[in-house]
Coordinates of C-alpha atoms and ligand atoms in Angstrom, one line a residue:
M289 CA -203.4 -5.3 -126.7
A290 CA -201.2 -2.3 -125.5
V291 CA -200.0 -4.4 -122.6
N292 CA -198.5 -7.1 -124.8
F293 CA -197.4 -4.8 -127.6
K294 CA -193.8 -5.5 -128.6
F295 CA -192.2 -2.3 -129.8
D296 CA -188.9 -2.6 -131.7
V297 CA -187.2 0.3 -130.0
D298 CA -183.7 -1.1 -130.9
Y299 CA -184.4 -0.8 -134.6
I300 CA -185.9 2.7 -134.1
R301 CA -182.9 3.8 -132.2
E302 CA -180.4 2.5 -134.8
Q303 CA -181.9 5.0 -137.3
F304 CA -180.9 8.1 -135.3
P305 CA -177.2 9.1 -135.3
A306 CA -177.8 11.8 -132.7
L307 CA -178.5 9.1 -130.0
S308 CA -174.7 8.5 -129.9
I309 CA -174.2 11.9 -128.3
T310 CA -173.0 11.9 -124.7
V311 CA -172.9 14.5 -121.9
N312 CA -170.5 14.1 -119.0
G313 CA -170.1 10.5 -120.0
L314 CA -173.9 9.9 -120.0
P315 CA -175.9 9.1 -123.1
A316 CA -178.1 12.1 -124.2
A317 CA -181.8 11.5 -123.6
F318 CA -183.7 13.5 -126.2
L319 CA -186.8 14.5 -124.3
D320 CA -187.2 17.7 -126.3
G321 CA -189.4 16.2 -129.0
P322 CA -192.2 18.8 -128.7
G323 CA -189.6 21.4 -129.7
G324 CA -188.4 19.2 -132.6
T325 CA -187.5 15.5 -132.9
Q326 CA -184.2 14.0 -133.9
V327 CA -183.8 13.0 -137.6
P328 CA -183.2 9.5 -138.9
K329 CA -180.2 9.0 -141.2
R330 CA -182.4 8.2 -144.2
V331 CA -184.1 11.7 -144.0
A332 CA -180.7 13.5 -144.0
E333 CA -179.5 11.2 -146.8
K334 CA -182.6 12.0 -148.9
V335 CA -181.9 15.8 -148.5
N336 CA -178.3 15.2 -149.5
E337 CA -179.3 13.0 -152.4
Y338 CA -181.6 15.7 -153.7
M339 CA -178.9 18.4 -153.4
F340 CA -176.2 16.2 -155.1
Y341 CA -178.2 14.8 -158.0
R342 CA -181.5 16.7 -158.6
N343 CA -180.8 20.2 -157.4
A344 CA -182.6 22.4 -160.0
N345 CA -185.3 25.0 -160.3
E346 CA -188.8 24.1 -161.4
M347 CA -190.2 23.4 -164.9
G348 CA -187.0 23.2 -166.9
A349 CA -186.7 21.1 -170.1
F350 CA -183.8 19.1 -168.7
K351 CA -183.2 16.0 -166.6
T352 CA -182.5 17.4 -163.1
S353 CA -185.3 19.9 -163.2
Q354 CA -187.8 17.3 -164.4
E355 CA -186.6 14.9 -161.7
S356 CA -186.9 17.6 -159.1
D357 CA -190.4 18.5 -160.2
Q358 CA -191.3 14.8 -160.0
S359 CA -189.9 14.5 -156.5
V360 CA -192.1 17.4 -155.3
L361 CA -195.1 15.8 -156.9
D362 CA -194.2 12.5 -155.2
A363 CA -193.9 14.3 -151.8
R364 CA -197.4 15.7 -152.2
G365 CA -198.6 12.2 -152.8
V366 CA -196.9 11.0 -149.6
F367 CA -198.5 13.7 -147.6
A368 CA -201.9 13.0 -149.2
H369 CA -201.6 9.6 -147.5
F370 CA -200.4 11.2 -144.2
F371 CA -203.5 13.5 -144.1
N372 CA -205.9 11.3 -146.0
C373 CA -206.6 13.8 -148.8
D374 CA -205.7 14.4 -152.5
P375 CA -202.2 15.4 -153.5
E376 CA -203.5 18.7 -154.9
E377 CA -204.7 19.6 -151.4
V378 CA -201.2 19.6 -150.0
A379 CA -198.9 22.6 -150.0
F380 CA -195.5 23.3 -148.5
G381 CA -194.2 26.4 -146.7
E382 CA -191.5 27.6 -144.4
N383 CA -193.2 26.5 -141.1
T384 CA -196.6 26.5 -139.5
S385 CA -196.5 30.0 -138.2
S386 CA -195.6 31.5 -141.6
I387 CA -198.2 29.4 -143.4
N388 CA -200.8 30.7 -140.9
F389 CA -199.7 34.3 -141.6
K390 CA -200.0 33.7 -145.3
L391 CA -203.5 32.3 -144.9
S392 CA -204.5 35.1 -142.6
Y393 CA -203.5 37.7 -145.2
A394 CA -205.4 35.7 -147.8
F395 CA -208.6 35.8 -145.6
A396 CA -208.1 39.6 -145.0
R397 CA -209.2 40.1 -148.6
A398 CA -212.3 37.9 -148.2
L399 CA -213.5 39.2 -144.8
K400 CA -215.1 42.6 -144.0
P401 CA -215.0 44.8 -140.9
G402 CA -217.2 43.4 -138.1
D403 CA -216.7 39.7 -139.2
E404 CA -215.3 37.6 -136.3
V405 CA -212.6 35.1 -135.9
L406 CA -212.3 32.6 -133.0
I407 CA -208.9 31.7 -131.6
T408 CA -208.2 29.8 -128.4
N409 CA -206.2 30.1 -125.1
I410 CA -204.8 26.5 -125.6
D411 CA -203.1 27.4 -128.8
H412 CA -199.4 28.1 -129.5
E413 CA -198.9 31.7 -130.7
G414 CA -198.3 30.2 -134.2
N415 CA -202.0 29.7 -134.4
R416 CA -203.0 32.9 -132.6
S417 CA -200.8 35.8 -133.6
P418 CA -201.3 35.3 -137.3
W419 CA -205.1 35.6 -136.8
R420 CA -204.8 38.7 -134.6
V421 CA -203.4 40.5 -137.7
L422 CA -206.9 40.6 -138.9
E423 CA -207.8 43.1 -136.2
D424 CA -205.9 45.6 -138.4
F425 CA -208.6 45.1 -141.0
G426 CA -211.5 45.7 -138.6
I427 CA -212.2 42.1 -138.0
V428 CA -213.1 41.1 -134.4
V429 CA -210.9 38.4 -132.9
K430 CA -212.4 36.5 -129.9
C431 CA -210.7 33.9 -127.7
V432 CA -212.1 30.6 -126.4
D433 CA -211.2 30.0 -122.7
I434 CA -209.7 27.0 -121.1
D435 CA -210.3 25.3 -117.8
P436 CA -207.1 26.2 -115.8
E437 CA -207.4 23.0 -113.7
T438 CA -207.4 20.5 -116.6
I439 CA -205.9 22.7 -119.4
T440 CA -208.8 21.7 -121.7
L441 CA -210.9 23.9 -124.0
D442 CA -214.2 25.2 -122.7
F443 CA -216.8 24.0 -125.2
E444 CA -219.6 26.1 -123.6
D445 CA -217.5 29.2 -123.9
F446 CA -216.8 28.4 -127.5
K447 CA -220.5 27.9 -128.2
A448 CA -221.3 31.2 -126.5
K449 CA -218.7 33.0 -128.7
L450 CA -219.7 31.3 -132.0
S451 CA -222.3 33.1 -134.1
D452 CA -223.3 33.9 -137.7
K453 CA -220.5 36.5 -137.6
T454 CA -217.8 33.9 -137.0
K455 CA -215.9 33.4 -140.3
I456 CA -212.8 31.4 -139.0
L457 CA -212.2 29.0 -136.2
A458 CA -208.4 28.5 -135.6
I459 CA -208.1 25.6 -133.1
N460 CA -205.4 23.5 -131.7
W461 CA -205.6 19.6 -131.9
A462 CA -202.9 18.8 -129.3
A463 CA -201.4 21.3 -126.9
N464 CA -197.7 21.7 -127.0
S465 CA -197.8 23.0 -123.4
C466 CA -198.9 19.8 -121.8
G467 CA -200.3 17.3 -124.3
T468 CA -204.1 18.0 -124.0
V469 CA -205.8 16.5 -127.1
S470 CA -209.0 18.5 -128.0
D471 CA -212.0 17.0 -129.6
V472 CA -211.6 19.1 -132.7
K473 CA -214.2 17.2 -134.6
K474 CA -216.9 18.4 -132.2
F475 CA -215.7 22.0 -132.5
I476 CA -215.5 21.8 -136.3
A477 CA -219.0 20.4 -136.6
E478 CA -220.4 23.2 -134.5
A479 CA -218.4 25.9 -136.4
H480 CA -219.6 24.6 -139.8
K481 CA -223.2 25.0 -138.7
Y482 CA -222.4 28.8 -138.8
G483 CA -220.5 28.5 -142.1
A484 CA -217.1 29.2 -140.5
V485 CA -213.8 28.0 -142.1
T486 CA -211.8 25.8 -139.7
V487 CA -208.0 25.8 -139.3
V488 CA -206.5 23.0 -137.2
D489 CA -203.1 23.3 -135.8
A490 CA -201.8 19.7 -135.8
V491 CA -198.2 20.6 -135.0
H492 CA -198.0 18.8 -131.7
Y493 CA -200.6 16.2 -132.7
A494 CA -198.8 14.9 -135.9
P495 CA -195.8 13.2 -134.2
H496 CA -198.1 11.2 -131.9
K497 CA -201.4 10.4 -133.5
V498 CA -203.0 9.6 -136.8
I499 CA -204.4 12.6 -138.8
D500 CA -207.5 12.1 -141.0
V501 CA -208.7 15.4 -142.3
K502 CA -211.8 13.7 -143.8
E503 CA -212.7 12.2 -140.4
I504 CA -212.5 15.6 -138.5
D505 CA -213.9 17.4 -141.6
T506 CA -211.6 20.4 -141.3
D507 CA -211.1 22.9 -144.1
I508 CA -207.5 23.6 -143.3
L509 CA -204.8 21.7 -141.2
V510 CA -201.2 22.8 -140.7
C511 CA -198.2 20.9 -139.3
S512 CA -194.4 21.0 -139.3
A513 CA -192.2 18.2 -140.4
Y514 CA -189.4 18.9 -138.0
K515 CA -191.7 17.7 -135.2
F516 CA -192.0 14.3 -136.8
F517 CA -188.4 13.3 -137.8
G518 CA -188.2 15.7 -140.8
P519 CA -186.4 18.9 -141.7
H520 CA -187.6 22.4 -140.8
L521 CA -190.6 22.7 -143.2
G522 CA -194.3 23.4 -142.8
V523 CA -197.0 21.4 -144.6
V524 CA -200.7 22.5 -145.0
Y525 CA -203.8 20.7 -146.2
V526 CA -206.4 23.0 -147.8
R527 CA -209.8 21.5 -148.8
R528 CA -209.9 21.8 -152.6
A529 CA -213.2 23.7 -152.7
L530 CA -211.8 26.3 -150.3
G531 CA -208.4 26.5 -151.9
D532 CA -209.8 27.3 -155.3
K533 CA -211.6 30.3 -153.8
L534 CA -208.8 31.6 -151.6
V535 CA -206.9 34.5 -153.1
S536 CA -203.3 34.3 -151.8
T537 CA -201.7 37.7 -151.4
R538 CA -198.4 36.2 -152.0
V539 CA -198.7 35.3 -155.6
M540 CA -196.3 37.0 -158.0
A541 CA -197.1 38.0 -161.6
G542 CA -196.3 35.0 -163.7
D543 CA -197.0 32.6 -160.8
N544 CA -199.3 29.7 -161.1
T545 CA -202.6 30.7 -159.5
E546 CA -204.0 27.2 -159.0
M547 CA -203.9 25.2 -155.8
P548 CA -201.5 24.1 -154.4
L549 CA -198.9 26.2 -156.2
K550 CA -200.6 29.5 -155.3
M551 CA -199.9 28.7 -151.6
E552 CA -196.1 28.3 -152.3
T553 CA -194.6 31.7 -152.9
G554 CA -191.4 31.8 -154.9
T555 CA -189.0 28.8 -155.1
L556 CA -189.7 26.0 -152.6
A557 CA -187.1 24.5 -150.3
M558 CA -187.3 21.4 -152.5
E559 CA -184.6 19.5 -150.7
L560 CA -186.6 19.8 -147.5
V561 CA -189.8 18.8 -149.2
N562 CA -187.9 15.6 -150.2
G563 CA -186.7 15.2 -146.7
A564 CA -190.2 15.7 -145.2
A565 CA -191.6 13.0 -147.4
E566 CA -188.8 10.7 -146.3
A567 CA -189.7 11.3 -142.7
V568 CA -193.2 10.0 -143.5
E569 CA -191.6 7.0 -145.3
F570 CA -189.7 6.4 -142.1
I571 CA -192.9 6.3 -140.1
A572 CA -194.4 3.9 -142.7
D573 CA -191.3 1.7 -142.4
C574 CA -191.8 1.5 -138.6
G575 CA -195.5 0.8 -139.3
R576 CA -194.7 -2.2 -141.5
R577 CA -192.6 -3.6 -138.7
H578 CA -195.5 -3.5 -136.2
A579 CA -198.5 -3.9 -138.5
E580 CA -199.2 -7.6 -137.7
Q581 CA -199.8 -6.6 -134.0
L582 CA -202.4 -4.0 -135.2
T583 CA -204.4 -5.9 -137.7
D584 CA -207.8 -5.1 -136.1
E585 CA -207.1 -1.4 -136.2
L586 CA -205.8 -1.5 -139.8
E587 CA -208.8 -3.2 -141.3
G588 CA -210.0 -1.5 -144.4
L589 CA -206.7 0.4 -144.9
S590 CA -204.1 -0.4 -147.6
G591 CA -200.8 0.7 -149.1
L592 CA -198.8 3.7 -147.7
R593 CA -201.8 5.0 -145.6
R594 CA -202.0 1.7 -143.8
D595 CA -198.3 1.7 -143.1
I596 CA -198.4 5.3 -141.8
V597 CA -201.3 4.6 -139.5
A598 CA -199.6 1.5 -138.2
G599 CA -196.4 3.5 -137.5
L600 CA -198.1 6.2 -135.7
R601 CA -200.3 3.8 -133.6
A602 CA -197.2 1.8 -132.7
F603 CA -195.4 5.0 -131.5
E604 CA -198.5 6.1 -129.6
I605 CA -198.9 2.8 -127.8
Y606 CA -195.2 2.7 -126.9
E607 CA -194.9 6.4 -125.8
E608 CA -198.1 6.1 -123.8
G609 CA -196.3 3.5 -121.6
L610 CA -193.4 5.9 -121.0
A611 CA -195.6 9.0 -120.3
N612 CA -197.9 7.1 -118.0
K613 CA -195.0 5.8 -115.9
L614 CA -193.6 9.3 -115.6
R615 CA -196.9 10.8 -114.7
E616 CA -197.5 8.1 -112.1
E617 CA -194.1 8.6 -110.4
L618 CA -194.2 12.4 -110.5
S619 CA -197.6 12.5 -108.9
K620 CA -196.1 10.9 -105.8
I621 CA -193.6 13.7 -105.2
D622 CA -194.6 16.4 -102.8
G623 CA -194.5 20.0 -104.0
L624 CA -194.6 18.9 -107.7
K625 CA -197.5 19.6 -109.9
V626 CA -198.2 17.8 -113.2
Y627 CA -200.4 19.8 -115.6
G628 CA -203.0 18.7 -118.1
P629 CA -206.0 16.4 -118.1
G630 CA -206.2 13.1 -116.3
A631 CA -206.1 9.6 -117.7
E632 CA -209.8 9.8 -118.6
A633 CA -209.0 12.3 -121.4
P634 CA -206.9 11.8 -124.5
R635 CA -203.4 13.3 -124.3
T636 CA -200.0 13.0 -126.0
S637 CA -196.9 11.6 -124.4
T638 CA -195.9 15.1 -123.3
V639 CA -195.6 15.6 -119.5
S640 CA -195.3 19.1 -118.0
F641 CA -194.8 20.0 -114.4
T642 CA -193.5 22.6 -111.9
I643 CA -191.8 22.3 -108.6
E644 CA -193.0 24.7 -105.9
G645 CA -190.7 27.6 -105.3
V646 CA -188.3 26.7 -108.1
N647 CA -187.8 28.3 -111.5
S648 CA -188.2 25.7 -114.2
N649 CA -185.1 26.9 -115.9
E650 CA -183.1 25.8 -112.9
I651 CA -184.4 22.3 -113.2
A652 CA -183.7 22.2 -117.0
K653 CA -180.1 23.2 -116.3
F654 CA -179.7 20.5 -113.7
F655 CA -181.2 18.0 -116.1
A656 CA -178.9 19.1 -118.9
E657 CA -175.8 18.3 -116.9
R658 CA -177.1 14.8 -116.7
G659 CA -177.7 14.5 -120.4
L660 CA -181.4 15.0 -120.0
F661 CA -182.5 17.4 -122.8
V662 CA -185.9 19.0 -121.8
W663 CA -187.5 22.3 -122.5
D664 CA -188.5 24.9 -120.0
G665 CA -190.5 28.1 -120.3
D666 CA -193.7 28.9 -122.2
F667 CA -192.9 27.3 -125.6
Y668 CA -195.0 30.1 -127.2
A669 CA -198.0 28.6 -125.4
I670 CA -198.1 32.1 -123.9
A671 CA -201.9 32.3 -123.5
T672 CA -202.0 29.1 -121.4
I673 CA -198.8 29.3 -119.4
N674 CA -198.3 33.0 -118.8
N675 CA -201.7 34.6 -119.2
V676 CA -204.1 31.9 -117.8
L677 CA -201.8 30.2 -115.3
G678 CA -199.6 33.2 -114.5
L679 CA -196.4 31.1 -114.5
E680 CA -194.0 33.5 -116.2
P681 CA -192.3 34.5 -113.0
A682 CA -191.8 30.8 -112.2
G683 CA -190.2 30.2 -115.5
G684 CA -193.2 28.4 -117.0
F685 CA -193.3 24.6 -117.2
L686 CA -190.6 22.0 -117.3
R687 CA -191.6 19.8 -120.3
V688 CA -190.6 16.2 -120.9
G689 CA -191.7 15.0 -124.3
F690 CA -191.4 11.4 -125.5
A691 CA -190.6 10.2 -128.9
P692 CA -190.4 6.5 -130.2
Y693 CA -186.6 6.5 -129.7
N694 CA -186.9 7.1 -125.9
L695 CA -186.4 4.3 -123.4
M696 CA -187.9 3.4 -120.0
S697 CA -184.5 4.1 -118.6
D698 CA -184.9 7.7 -119.7
V699 CA -188.0 7.9 -117.6
E700 CA -186.1 6.4 -114.6
R701 CA -183.3 8.9 -115.2
V702 CA -185.8 11.8 -115.1
I703 CA -187.4 10.6 -111.9
E704 CA -184.1 10.2 -110.2
A705 CA -183.0 13.6 -111.4
V706 CA -186.1 15.2 -110.0
K707 CA -185.6 13.6 -106.6
D708 CA -181.9 14.6 -106.6
F709 CA -182.8 18.1 -107.6
I710 CA -185.3 18.4 -104.8
K711 CA -182.6 17.2 -102.3
T712 CA -180.4 20.2 -103.3
K713 CA -183.1 22.6 -102.2
Ligands
PLP1058 C1 -198.8 23.4 -131.3 C2 -197.8 24.2 -132.1 N1 -198.3 25.1 -133.0 C3 -197.5 25.8 -133.8 C4 -196.2 25.8 -133.6 C5 -195.3 26.6 -134.5 O1 -194.7 25.8 -135.5 P1 -193.6 26.5 -136.4 O2 -192.4 26.6 -135.6 O3 -193.4 25.4 -137.5 O4 -194.1 27.7 -136.9 C6 -195.6 24.9 -132.7 C7 -194.1 24.9 -132.5 O5 -193.6 24.5 -131.5 C8 -196.4 24.1 -131.9 O6 -195.9 23.3 -131.0

């Protein structure tokens, strides 16, 4: 099916005003998606519309406040379809890292010295540093290793570190360093045998693949809307039974102590909540345009969930074609190393590489002059890139991340730029 899949990239591109930007007369190619995607016009318009016509604080007796409250409720409903959960299990926050810090402080009250928490070396610091805070409370934080060759989690090491003492497993679903997708379902099932709570970081996964919290059976899952066409906002799923027990340390006197409101300290960025839900509606709109090519996969699904699944699957199929072409061409270049697992393992459309003897920042600057926007460095995947691979002196990885608005010509431009860059050496 993937071979014959017709992706309406022209329609997708029309939605993004930023694609009109040029650099030195060349169109900007936004290959920086893993750092944050571009925003479709309708998302920015939704934020504006909220601010112009519904901007009010919560629970007032008057029209704008009531409409504002309803828009937040509606947004929870949209994200319930995105995660496949109930609306009351969805809460909003500043960003993923801040949500994890908030959760970690909540768990600090529930845990006791000697209890253990597992984090991993494949994770972004946003799902490591917040859990390390628990060390201040006498809790032991252990770290699951990765295979440095394939940048994949070591399941045996995980099992060796898991025990009755393990109370939390904080695990990444897709690595922002180089796109490795981990079999979180397998890790979660194992952690649950010991009664541990599982926290899945889906920040890099969410823009590329379908999330189903029931299918992986996680207790908590966190992601950030600005990675999937939305504004800068974090979104968290908390399983109802756990959420009801969690004591947030960030609840003020007079605050609602029920889920999900107890997770949302103070006044929410309600305009961004509206914008984040609109980003999901954008994905669903793209899904409706591709659903008839995906009928087998969509069987049994209906409504908004079906449209979201269709949208993400369409993006995934299209982006895979771009990423595979880039990986294939890069692998032919001497002195260039592509990181991450091979084609046999699931991965996102994020391609990271280094060129021998060159600082990745130098390549990123060369690319930037040609309108190719890519990230270089460690992207806060410090454990993987700096600690395990020791690439800090080399400027970390050069990371090319695809989004549905990218073109095969962007891939060709990257390959040409790499070759031209090497000629300058
Ligand atoms: C995999 C992953 N986890 C966590 C984060 C942190 O997200 P936020 O900036 O929303 O705190 C990022 C950000 O790049 C990420 O890629």
